[in-house]
């Protein structure tokens, strides 16, 4: 079998979830949208089920996949519904539903729902993506309650720049939220991963950790709480070919790397078709049999090359960690001009292997 694979450490996942709860003292919805950021939503939900206060996904398709796998308890649809006919399923499957726009509110009012819904009413406090305008917020809250279709409302908003710890924008968004919700007696939910770790002053009955569950820091710089996260995914493969090249020889497509000295090149069974970023440049860190080395040349679809020159004893069959406990996905992401979220979500073709420890 091809040796490329992703190991998923479920114990680390539980540790990271527990950290989110511990540092906030809040209830936490484990955000497992997009197949748990590539980690496998069903297996992650099963691993967290005993502990978790609930789960959050992007859409009803993702929620139904969890229900079909036997996941009970709260599941929040972070974008609510897209079409009116989803409401019957939301009711039947007992899903929680974000309302981020007036058209959704109107559809709830006109729906035939009999068992009142739990709605998370989203405010646009300054991100300007989705969410109700502050001027409409209180009226929307009252209309939902008056509709008879809603039993409970949680007040929510989302930060645009919580990963920037010195940026005043989150404090401004919080002030807009506080103003808009004045006088409403309801639970609140504002904090995603960077706000869980970096913004202790933000009130929360419910937090919504995503990326931190998978052990990647949402911050670019070091941060004390983020240092306690444990990476969940190890993307690994093996060396399948080795060659000794003299100086001045090109390696890979486009000759993007030319040997500066006699170089021992290892070829790894891993490429951009597996989700390893094609834009990772020469110098991106890799780990070979536990020792640090670097990517060289262009990443191709199924293979990439690494430098074995300074690693005597390594060669055919050596184990290569592309990211995991030693090589942080955030570091690889930074080199490739992206974020760990995207690296995880882009994972494909490689089998996911789950381990408890
Ligand atoms: C995806 C998402 C989250 C989780 O964000 P992270 O940065 O991964 O923690 C939280 N809230 C909402 C509304 C989301 O869409």
Tab-separated table of N, CA and C in Angstrom, residues 192-355:
chain	number	residue	atom	x	y	z
A	192	UNK	N	-14.987	32.191	18.982
A	192	UNK	CA	-14.344	31.135	18.193
A	192	UNK	C	-12.990	30.825	18.846
A	193	UNK	N	-12.164	30.007	18.219
A	193	UNK	CA	-10.901	29.601	18.863
A	193	UNK	C	-10.014	30.769	19.310
A	194	UNK	N	-9.717	31.729	18.417
A	194	UNK	CA	-8.831	32.799	18.891
A	194	UNK	C	-9.430	33.577	20.057
A	195	UNK	N	-10.749	33.714	20.079
A	195	UNK	CA	-11.373	34.438	21.190
A	195	UNK	C	-11.414	33.584	22.459
A	196	UNK	N	-11.531	32.267	22.304
A	196	UNK	CA	-11.457	31.371	23.473
A	196	UNK	C	-10.094	31.516	24.134
A	197	UNK	N	-9.051	31.521	23.313
A	197	UNK	CA	-7.684	31.506	23.850
A	197	UNK	C	-7.182	32.900	24.210
A	198	UNK	N	-7.637	33.904	23.469
A	198	UNK	CA	-6.996	35.210	23.586
A	198	UNK	C	-7.838	36.343	24.124
A	199	UNK	N	-9.154	36.113	24.291
A	199	UNK	CA	-10.014	37.215	24.712
A	199	UNK	C	-10.871	36.816	25.921
A	200	UNK	N	-10.195	36.678	27.099
A	200	UNK	CA	-10.896	36.180	28.294
A	200	UNK	C	-12.002	37.119	28.782
A	201	UNK	N	-11.932	38.379	28.390
A	201	UNK	CA	-12.903	39.354	28.902
A	201	UNK	C	-14.244	39.291	28.166
A	202	UNK	N	-14.310	38.530	27.083
A	202	UNK	CA	-15.554	38.458	26.303
A	202	UNK	C	-16.525	37.478	26.975
A	203	UNK	N	-17.738	37.929	27.296
A	203	UNK	CA	-18.676	37.053	28.000
A	203	UNK	C	-19.090	35.884	27.114
A	204	UNK	N	-19.360	34.739	27.739
A	204	UNK	CA	-19.829	33.618	26.928
A	204	UNK	C	-20.529	32.599	27.795
A	205	UNK	N	-21.725	32.264	27.399
A	205	UNK	CA	-22.369	31.076	27.954
A	205	UNK	C	-21.965	29.867	27.121
A	206	UNK	N	-21.806	30.117	25.816
A	206	UNK	CA	-21.406	29.078	24.865
A	206	UNK	C	-20.193	29.563	24.093
A	207	UNK	N	-19.185	28.700	23.938
A	207	UNK	CA	-18.083	29.025	23.037
A	207	UNK	C	-18.117	28.065	21.844
A	208	UNK	N	-17.437	28.456	20.774
A	208	UNK	CA	-17.500	27.683	19.522
A	208	UNK	C	-16.087	27.392	19.000
A	209	UNK	N	-15.332	26.558	19.709
A	209	UNK	CA	-13.969	26.260	19.264
A	209	UNK	C	-13.946	25.369	18.033
A	210	UNK	N	-13.151	25.758	17.049
A	210	UNK	CA	-12.960	24.946	15.847
A	210	UNK	C	-11.508	24.532	15.737
A	211	UNK	N	-10.696	25.389	15.139
A	211	UNK	CA	-9.310	25.017	14.820
A	211	UNK	C	-8.533	24.553	16.053
A	212	UNK	N	-8.829	25.135	17.214
A	212	UNK	CA	-8.063	24.734	18.405
A	212	UNK	C	-8.325	23.277	18.791
A	213	UNK	N	-9.496	22.763	18.452
A	213	UNK	CA	-9.778	21.359	18.764
A	213	UNK	C	-8.776	20.435	18.079
A	214	UNK	N	-8.320	20.886	16.912
A	214	UNK	CA	-7.421	20.058	16.108
A	214	UNK	C	-5.962	20.332	16.445
A	215	UNK	N	-5.763	21.204	17.421
A	215	UNK	CA	-4.430	21.403	17.974
A	215	UNK	C	-3.577	22.417	17.248
A	216	UNK	N	-4.170	23.192	16.346
A	216	UNK	CA	-3.402	24.232	15.658
A	216	UNK	C	-3.726	25.582	16.285
A	217	UNK	N	-2.723	26.385	16.446
A	217	UNK	CA	-2.928	27.709	17.025
A	217	UNK	C	-3.560	28.636	15.996
A	218	UNK	N	-4.534	29.428	16.414
A	218	UNK	CA	-5.103	30.415	15.491
A	218	UNK	C	-4.249	31.684	15.392
A	219	UNK	N	-3.186	31.748	16.191
A	219	UNK	CA	-2.358	32.965	16.216
A	219	UNK	C	-1.079	32.766	15.419
A	220	UNK	N	-0.555	33.873	14.895
A	220	UNK	CA	0.723	33.784	14.199
A	220	UNK	C	1.886	33.770	15.179
A	221	UNK	N	1.728	34.504	16.281
A	221	UNK	CA	2.818	34.536	17.254
A	221	UNK	C	2.533	33.562	18.398
A	222	UNK	N	3.574	33.314	19.205
A	222	UNK	CA	3.418	32.390	20.336
A	222	UNK	C	2.389	32.949	21.319
A	223	UNK	N	1.620	32.045	21.940
A	223	UNK	CA	0.603	32.468	22.897
A	223	UNK	C	0.514	31.375	23.951
A	224	UNK	N	0.409	31.788	25.225
A	224	UNK	CA	0.583	30.832	26.330
A	224	UNK	C	-0.441	29.698	26.282
A	225	UNK	N	-1.719	30.024	26.100
A	225	UNK	CA	-2.731	28.961	26.102
A	225	UNK	C	-2.630	28.093	24.852
A	226	UNK	N	-2.323	28.734	23.727
A	226	UNK	CA	-2.189	27.970	22.476
A	226	UNK	C	-1.056	26.959	22.582
A	227	UNK	N	-0.068	27.266	23.416
A	227	UNK	CA	1.056	26.341	23.603
A	227	UNK	C	0.612	25.055	24.299
A	228	UNK	N	-0.561	25.084	24.913
A	228	UNK	CA	-1.054	23.867	25.588
A	228	UNK	C	-1.875	22.971	24.663
A	229	UNK	N	-2.085	23.409	23.428
A	229	UNK	CA	-2.834	22.569	22.477
A	229	UNK	C	-1.972	21.394	22.018
A	230	UNK	N	-2.616	20.284	21.748
A	230	UNK	CA	-1.908	19.112	21.225
A	230	UNK	C	-2.339	18.843	19.789
A	231	UNK	N	-1.383	18.836	18.848
A	231	UNK	CA	-1.743	18.540	17.451
A	231	UNK	C	-2.445	17.190	17.353
A	232	UNK	N	-3.520	17.155	16.588
A	232	UNK	CA	-4.324	15.942	16.458
A	232	UNK	C	-3.896	15.133	15.230
A	233	UNK	N	-3.637	15.820	14.123
A	233	UNK	CA	-3.321	15.107	12.878
A	233	UNK	C	-1.819	15.010	12.643
A	234	UNK	N	-1.353	13.826	12.306
A	234	UNK	CA	0.012	13.665	11.807
A	234	UNK	C	-0.085	13.183	10.364
A	235	UNK	N	0.377	14.033	9.459
A	235	UNK	CA	0.397	13.641	8.046
A	235	UNK	C	1.769	13.048	7.761
A	236	UNK	N	1.797	11.788	7.372
A	236	UNK	CA	3.100	11.152	7.203
A	236	UNK	C	3.139	10.262	5.968
A	237	UNK	N	4.368	9.943	5.564
A	237	UNK	CA	4.575	9.029	4.450
A	237	UNK	C	5.988	8.467	4.552
A	238	UNK	N	6.475	7.912	3.463
A	238	UNK	CA	7.808	7.308	3.485
A	238	UNK	C	8.612	7.704	2.257
A	239	UNK	N	9.913	7.534	2.377
A	239	UNK	CA	10.827	7.741	1.243
A	239	UNK	C	10.729	6.517	0.327
A	240	UNK	N	10.435	6.772	-0.958
A	240	UNK	CA	10.271	5.656	-1.897
A	240	UNK	C	11.396	5.586	-2.932
A	241	UNK	N	12.271	6.577	-2.928
A	241	UNK	CA	13.382	6.556	-3.883
A	241	UNK	C	14.456	7.528	-3.390
A	242	UNK	N	15.725	7.166	-3.667
A	242	UNK	CA	16.831	8.023	-3.229
A	242	UNK	C	17.810	8.176	-4.376
A	243	UNK	N	18.343	9.369	-4.570
A	243	UNK	CA	19.433	9.506	-5.541
A	243	UNK	C	20.482	10.485	-5.035
A	244	UNK	N	21.733	10.213	-5.467
A	244	UNK	CA	22.863	11.069	-5.118
A	244	UNK	C	23.142	11.967	-6.324
A	245	UNK	N	23.097	13.256	-6.117
A	245	UNK	CA	23.338	14.177	-7.229
A	245	UNK	C	24.574	15.021	-6.938
A	246	UNK	N	25.350	15.303	-7.977
A	246	UNK	CA	26.449	16.270	-7.790
A	246	UNK	C	25.880	17.691	-7.699
A	247	UNK	N	26.747	18.662	-7.507
A	247	UNK	CA	26.294	20.057	-7.501
A	247	UNK	C	25.759	20.440	-8.876
A	248	UNK	N	24.889	21.459	-8.893
A	248	UNK	CA	24.371	22.029	-10.143
A	248	UNK	C	23.419	21.135	-10.918
A	249	UNK	N	22.702	20.275	-10.231
A	249	UNK	CA	21.693	19.449	-10.910
A	249	UNK	C	20.298	19.888	-10.468
A	250	UNK	N	19.380	19.986	-11.423
A	250	UNK	CA	18.017	20.404	-11.074
A	250	UNK	C	17.219	19.248	-10.469
A	251	UNK	N	16.245	19.603	-9.629
A	251	UNK	CA	15.367	18.601	-9.019
A	251	UNK	C	13.913	18.998	-9.257
A	252	UNK	N	13.165	18.122	-9.901
A	252	UNK	CA	11.718	18.313	-10.013
A	252	UNK	C	11.277	19.224	-11.134
A	253	UNK	N	9.951	19.397	-11.251
A	253	UNK	CA	9.342	20.231	-12.291
A	253	UNK	C	9.907	21.644	-12.260
A	254	UNK	N	10.185	22.139	-13.450
A	254	UNK	CA	10.573	23.539	-13.589
A	254	UNK	C	11.955	23.840	-13.059
A	255	UNK	N	12.691	22.794	-12.637
A	255	UNK	CA	14.043	22.988	-12.087
A	255	UNK	C	14.036	24.106	-11.041
A	256	UNK	N	13.035	24.099	-10.193
A	256	UNK	CA	12.928	25.188	-9.224
A	256	UNK	C	13.973	25.092	-8.132
A	257	UNK	N	14.600	23.925	-8.025
A	257	UNK	CA	15.711	23.768	-7.097
A	257	UNK	C	16.879	23.196	-7.868
A	258	UNK	N	18.055	23.769	-7.649
A	258	UNK	CA	19.282	23.258	-8.265
A	258	UNK	C	20.263	22.988	-7.128
A	259	UNK	N	20.849	21.798	-7.116
A	259	UNK	CA	21.742	21.440	-5.996
A	259	UNK	C	22.894	22.436	-5.891
A	260	UNK	N	23.171	22.848	-4.666
A	260	UNK	CA	24.279	23.789	-4.434
A	260	UNK	C	25.570	23.023	-4.173
A	261	UNK	N	25.421	21.757	-3.832
A	261	UNK	CA	26.566	20.910	-3.452
A	261	UNK	C	26.131	19.474	-3.722
A	262	UNK	N	26.993	18.503	-3.613
A	262	UNK	CA	26.550	17.115	-3.746
A	262	UNK	C	25.413	16.863	-2.766
A	263	UNK	N	24.321	16.345	-3.259
A	263	UNK	CA	23.094	16.273	-2.455
A	263	UNK	C	22.458	14.898	-2.573
A	264	UNK	N	22.034	14.378	-1.408
A	264	UNK	CA	21.280	13.122	-1.431
A	264	UNK	C	19.795	13.483	-1.349
A	265	UNK	N	19.070	13.143	-2.393
A	265	UNK	CA	17.666	13.544	-2.508
A	265	UNK	C	16.762	12.351	-2.210
A	266	UNK	N	15.804	12.549	-1.313
A	266	UNK	CA	14.803	11.518	-1.039
A	266	UNK	C	13.479	11.922	-1.661
A	267	UNK	N	12.803	10.938	-2.264
A	267	UNK	CA	11.487	11.202	-2.859
A	267	UNK	C	10.427	10.620	-1.927
A	268	UNK	N	9.442	11.442	-1.578
A	268	UNK	CA	8.416	11.057	-0.608
A	268	UNK	C	7.089	10.856	-1.322
A	269	UNK	N	6.365	9.808	-0.955
A	269	UNK	CA	5.041	9.569	-1.528
A	269	UNK	C	4.029	10.495	-0.861
A	270	UNK	N	3.983	11.714	-1.363
A	270	UNK	CA	3.049	12.729	-0.848
A	270	UNK	C	3.059	13.875	-1.831
A	271	UNK	N	1.881	14.373	-2.198
A	271	UNK	CA	1.871	15.470	-3.156
A	271	UNK	C	0.655	16.347	-2.967
A	272	UNK	N	0.465	17.245	-3.904
A	272	UNK	CA	-0.662	18.176	-3.716
A	272	UNK	C	-2.009	17.489	-3.907
A	273	UNK	N	-2.026	16.328	-4.584
A	273	UNK	CA	-3.295	15.598	-4.682
A	273	UNK	C	-3.698	14.982	-3.339
A	274	UNK	N	-2.771	14.963	-2.386
A	274	UNK	CA	-3.098	14.504	-1.036
A	274	UNK	C	-3.485	15.676	-0.143
A	275	UNK	N	-3.270	16.884	-0.661
A	275	UNK	CA	-3.567	18.072	0.128
A	275	UNK	C	-2.332	18.778	0.644
A	276	UNK	N	-1.160	18.215	0.380
A	276	UNK	CA	0.052	18.946	0.762
A	276	UNK	C	0.147	20.168	-0.155
A	277	UNK	N	0.407	21.360	0.409
A	277	UNK	CA	0.285	22.570	-0.425
A	277	UNK	C	1.347	22.666	-1.510
A	278	UNK	N	0.907	22.870	-2.723
A	278	UNK	CA	1.834	22.985	-3.840
A	278	UNK	C	2.726	24.205	-3.689
A	279	UNK	N	2.252	25.212	-2.973
A	279	UNK	CA	3.038	26.438	-2.860
A	279	UNK	C	4.075	26.397	-1.747
A	280	UNK	N	4.201	25.252	-1.056
A	280	UNK	CA	5.268	25.152	-0.047
A	280	UNK	C	6.605	25.259	-0.776
A	281	UNK	N	7.451	26.203	-0.377
A	281	UNK	CA	8.716	26.412	-1.099
A	281	UNK	C	9.843	25.538	-0.563
A	282	UNK	N	10.930	25.487	-1.303
A	282	UNK	CA	12.157	24.876	-0.792
A	282	UNK	C	12.461	25.457	0.587
A	283	UNK	N	12.791	24.568	1.530
A	283	UNK	CA	13.082	25.041	2.888
A	283	UNK	C	11.962	24.766	3.872
A	284	UNK	N	10.783	24.442	3.368
A	284	UNK	CA	9.676	24.104	4.270
A	284	UNK	C	10.097	22.896	5.118
A	285	UNK	N	9.915	22.990	6.451
A	285	UNK	CA	10.420	21.918	7.312
A	285	UNK	C	9.676	20.599	7.145
A	286	UNK	N	10.423	19.509	7.230
A	286	UNK	CA	9.867	18.148	7.290
A	286	UNK	C	10.684	17.402	8.344
A	287	UNK	N	10.176	16.278	8.773
A	287	UNK	CA	10.893	15.479	9.766
A	287	UNK	C	11.141	14.104	9.156
A	288	UNK	N	12.405	13.655	9.185
A	288	UNK	CA	12.732	12.362	8.569
A	288	UNK	C	13.325	11.454	9.632
A	289	UNK	N	12.647	10.370	9.906
A	289	UNK	CA	13.038	9.485	11.021
A	289	UNK	C	13.329	10.307	12.281
A	290	UNK	N	12.474	11.278	12.539
A	290	UNK	CA	12.600	12.062	13.759
A	290	UNK	C	13.599	13.202	13.689
A	291	UNK	N	14.239	13.401	12.527
A	291	UNK	CA	15.250	14.471	12.430
A	291	UNK	C	14.818	15.527	11.419
A	292	UNK	N	15.048	16.796	11.752
A	292	UNK	CA	14.570	17.879	10.890
A	292	UNK	C	15.329	17.972	9.565
A	293	UNK	N	14.571	18.203	8.507
A	293	UNK	CA	15.165	18.473	7.207
A	293	UNK	C	14.251	19.428	6.448
A	294	UNK	N	14.406	19.455	5.139
A	294	UNK	CA	13.664	20.459	4.372
A	294	UNK	C	13.161	19.888	3.057
A	295	UNK	N	12.067	20.473	2.616
A	295	UNK	CA	11.537	20.208	1.285
A	295	UNK	C	12.467	20.841	0.262
A	296	UNK	N	12.667	20.185	-0.895
A	296	UNK	CA	13.397	20.850	-1.983
A	296	UNK	C	12.627	20.688	-3.296
A	297	UNK	N	12.638	21.744	-4.091
A	297	UNK	CA	11.994	21.708	-5.401
A	297	UNK	C	10.485	21.818	-5.302
A	298	UNK	N	9.859	21.717	-6.446
A	298	UNK	CA	8.414	21.868	-6.517
A	298	UNK	C	7.686	20.630	-6.006
A	299	UNK	N	6.617	20.841	-5.298
A	299	UNK	CA	5.746	19.741	-4.888
A	299	UNK	C	4.986	19.284	-6.123
A	300	UNK	N	5.015	17.993	-6.427
A	300	UNK	CA	4.205	17.537	-7.561
A	300	UNK	C	2.956	16.807	-7.066
A	301	UNK	N	2.194	16.240	-7.970
A	301	UNK	CA	0.863	15.748	-7.597
A	301	UNK	C	0.932	14.613	-6.573
A	302	UNK	N	1.861	13.696	-6.781
A	302	UNK	CA	1.907	12.497	-5.930
A	302	UNK	C	3.198	12.356	-5.148
A	303	UNK	N	4.144	13.227	-5.414
A	303	UNK	CA	5.468	13.101	-4.787
A	303	UNK	C	6.030	14.470	-4.443
A	304	UNK	N	6.954	14.448	-3.509
A	304	UNK	CA	7.755	15.633	-3.247
A	304	UNK	C	9.154	15.172	-2.843
A	305	UNK	N	10.111	16.102	-2.900
A	305	UNK	CA	11.500	15.740	-2.623
A	305	UNK	C	11.994	16.410	-1.347
A	306	UNK	N	12.890	15.706	-0.653
A	306	UNK	CA	13.477	16.236	0.579
A	306	UNK	C	14.981	16.036	0.533
A	307	UNK	N	15.651	16.805	1.369
A	307	UNK	CA	17.116	16.789	1.411
A	307	UNK	C	17.593	15.815	2.497
A	308	UNK	N	18.313	14.775	2.077
A	308	UNK	CA	18.808	13.779	3.047
A	308	UNK	C	20.305	13.949	3.316
A	309	UNK	N	20.897	14.987	2.722
A	309	UNK	CA	22.360	15.115	2.744
A	309	UNK	C	22.948	15.051	4.149
A	310	UNK	N	22.313	15.696	5.097
A	310	UNK	CA	22.878	15.760	6.447
A	310	UNK	C	22.277	14.715	7.381
A	311	UNK	N	21.624	13.711	6.805
A	311	UNK	CA	20.945	12.720	7.634
A	311	UNK	C	21.423	11.309	7.315
A	312	UNK	N	22.675	10.994	7.682
A	312	UNK	CA	23.160	9.634	7.438
A	312	UNK	C	22.256	8.624	8.139
A	313	UNK	N	22.075	7.503	7.502
A	313	UNK	CA	21.213	6.476	8.121
A	313	UNK	C	19.793	6.553	7.621
A	314	UNK	N	19.412	7.685	7.016
A	314	UNK	CA	18.072	7.762	6.432
A	314	UNK	C	18.135	7.294	4.989
A	315	UNK	N	16.993	6.876	4.458
A	315	UNK	CA	16.975	6.422	3.071
A	315	UNK	C	15.658	5.757	2.759
A	316	UNK	N	15.697	4.819	1.853
A	316	UNK	CA	14.480	4.109	1.456
A	316	UNK	C	13.702	3.643	2.682
A	317	UNK	N	12.436	3.945	2.713
A	317	UNK	CA	11.593	3.467	3.810
A	317	UNK	C	11.605	4.364	5.031
A	318	UNK	N	12.443	5.396	5.053
A	318	UNK	CA	12.438	6.303	6.209
A	318	UNK	C	11.073	6.972	6.336
A	319	UNK	N	10.664	7.164	7.584
A	319	UNK	CA	9.362	7.772	7.845
A	319	UNK	C	9.488	9.292	7.762
A	320	UNK	N	8.528	9.925	7.076
A	320	UNK	CA	8.547	11.375	6.911
A	320	UNK	C	7.288	11.981	7.516
A	321	UNK	N	7.471	12.902	8.451
A	321	UNK	CA	6.323	13.656	8.977
A	321	UNK	C	6.244	14.974	8.229
A	322	UNK	N	5.094	15.200	7.550
A	322	UNK	CA	4.893	16.459	6.831
A	322	UNK	C	4.343	17.530	7.759
A	323	UNK	N	3.422	17.122	8.642
A	323	UNK	CA	3.053	17.943	9.792
A	323	UNK	C	2.482	17.029	10.860
A	324	UNK	N	2.514	17.510	12.090
A	324	UNK	CA	2.072	16.661	13.188
A	324	UNK	C	2.551	17.211	14.508
A	325	UNK	N	3.087	16.338	15.362
A	325	UNK	CA	3.473	16.775	16.710
A	325	UNK	C	4.777	17.575	16.703
A	326	UNK	N	5.655	17.308	15.728
A	326	UNK	CA	6.947	18.025	15.701
A	326	UNK	C	6.920	19.167	14.680
A	327	UNK	N	6.468	18.865	13.491
A	327	UNK	CA	6.374	19.887	12.439
A	327	UNK	C	4.958	20.448	12.515
A	328	UNK	N	4.823	21.699	12.954
A	328	UNK	CA	3.478	22.241	13.154
A	328	UNK	C	2.831	22.605	11.823
A	329	UNK	N	1.576	22.219	11.685
A	329	UNK	CA	0.830	22.557	10.464
A	329	UNK	C	0.832	24.069	10.241
A	330	UNK	N	0.796	24.841	11.319
A	330	UNK	CA	0.808	26.306	11.174
A	330	UNK	C	2.095	26.777	10.510
A	331	UNK	N	3.222	26.128	10.828
A	331	UNK	CA	4.495	26.543	10.223
A	331	UNK	C	4.515	26.217	8.736
A	332	UNK	N	4.038	25.030	8.396
A	332	UNK	CA	3.972	24.661	6.981
A	332	UNK	C	3.039	25.622	6.250
A	333	UNK	N	1.905	25.932	6.891
A	333	UNK	CA	0.928	26.837	6.281
A	333	UNK	C	1.541	28.206	6.025
A	334	UNK	N	2.247	28.732	7.016
A	334	UNK	CA	2.863	30.045	6.852
A	334	UNK	C	3.831	30.040	5.675
A	335	UNK	N	4.647	29.000	5.583
A	335	UNK	CA	5.585	28.900	4.456
A	335	UNK	C	4.851	28.900	3.124
A	336	UNK	N	3.695	28.263	3.099
A	336	UNK	CA	2.960	28.107	1.842
A	336	UNK	C	1.985	29.261	1.604
A	337	UNK	N	2.017	30.250	2.484
A	337	UNK	CA	1.152	31.420	2.295
A	337	UNK	C	-0.308	31.131	2.580
A	338	UNK	N	-0.578	30.186	3.497
A	338	UNK	CA	-1.973	29.914	3.835
A	338	UNK	C	-2.088	29.685	5.335
A	339	UNK	N	-3.186	29.110	5.769
A	339	UNK	CA	-3.453	28.906	7.184
A	339	UNK	C	-3.705	27.418	7.429
A	340	UNK	N	-3.482	26.956	8.668
A	340	UNK	CA	-3.668	25.514	8.920
A	340	UNK	C	-5.089	25.046	8.626
A	341	UNK	N	-6.081	25.909	8.793
A	341	UNK	CA	-7.463	25.554	8.447
A	341	UNK	C	-7.506	24.959	7.050
A	342	UNK	N	-6.868	25.667	6.101
A	342	UNK	CA	-6.959	25.245	4.712
A	342	UNK	C	-6.160	23.972	4.458
A	343	UNK	N	-5.004	23.835	5.114
A	343	UNK	CA	-4.249	22.586	4.950
A	343	UNK	C	-5.098	21.396	5.376
A	344	UNK	N	-5.745	21.511	6.539
A	344	UNK	CA	-6.542	20.385	7.040
A	344	UNK	C	-7.731	20.101	6.112
A	345	UNK	N	-8.426	21.167	5.717
A	345	UNK	CA	-9.625	20.982	4.885
A	345	UNK	C	-9.285	20.425	3.510
A	346	UNK	N	-8.085	20.691	3.038
A	346	UNK	CA	-7.695	20.235	1.701
A	346	UNK	C	-7.246	18.787	1.668
A	347	UNK	N	-7.114	18.176	2.825
A	347	UNK	CA	-6.637	16.794	2.864
A	347	UNK	C	-7.551	15.886	2.046
A	348	UNK	N	-6.978	15.049	1.203
A	348	UNK	CA	-7.767	14.061	0.473
A	348	UNK	C	-6.863	12.898	0.063
A	349	UNK	N	-7.495	11.885	-0.390
A	349	UNK	CA	-6.841	10.662	-0.861
A	349	UNK	C	-6.154	9.867	0.241
A	350	UNK	N	-5.521	10.508	1.197
A	350	UNK	CA	-4.815	9.730	2.230
A	350	UNK	C	-5.818	9.115	3.189
A	351	UNK	N	-5.604	7.847	3.573
A	351	UNK	CA	-6.492	7.260	4.581
A	351	UNK	C	-6.286	7.922	5.946
A	352	UNK	N	-7.393	8.051	6.692
A	352	UNK	CA	-7.323	8.561	8.060
A	352	UNK	C	-7.269	7.360	9.000
A	353	UNK	N	-6.280	7.304	9.847
A	353	UNK	CA	-6.150	6.201	10.803
A	353	UNK	C	-6.286	6.777	12.205
A	354	UNK	N	-7.212	6.213	12.972
A	354	UNK	CA	-7.516	6.789	14.287
A	354	UNK	C	-6.798	6.033	15.385
A	355	UNK	N	-6.234	6.793	16.308
A	355	UNK	CA	-5.615	6.145	17.462
A	355	UNK	C	-6.038	6.891	18.725
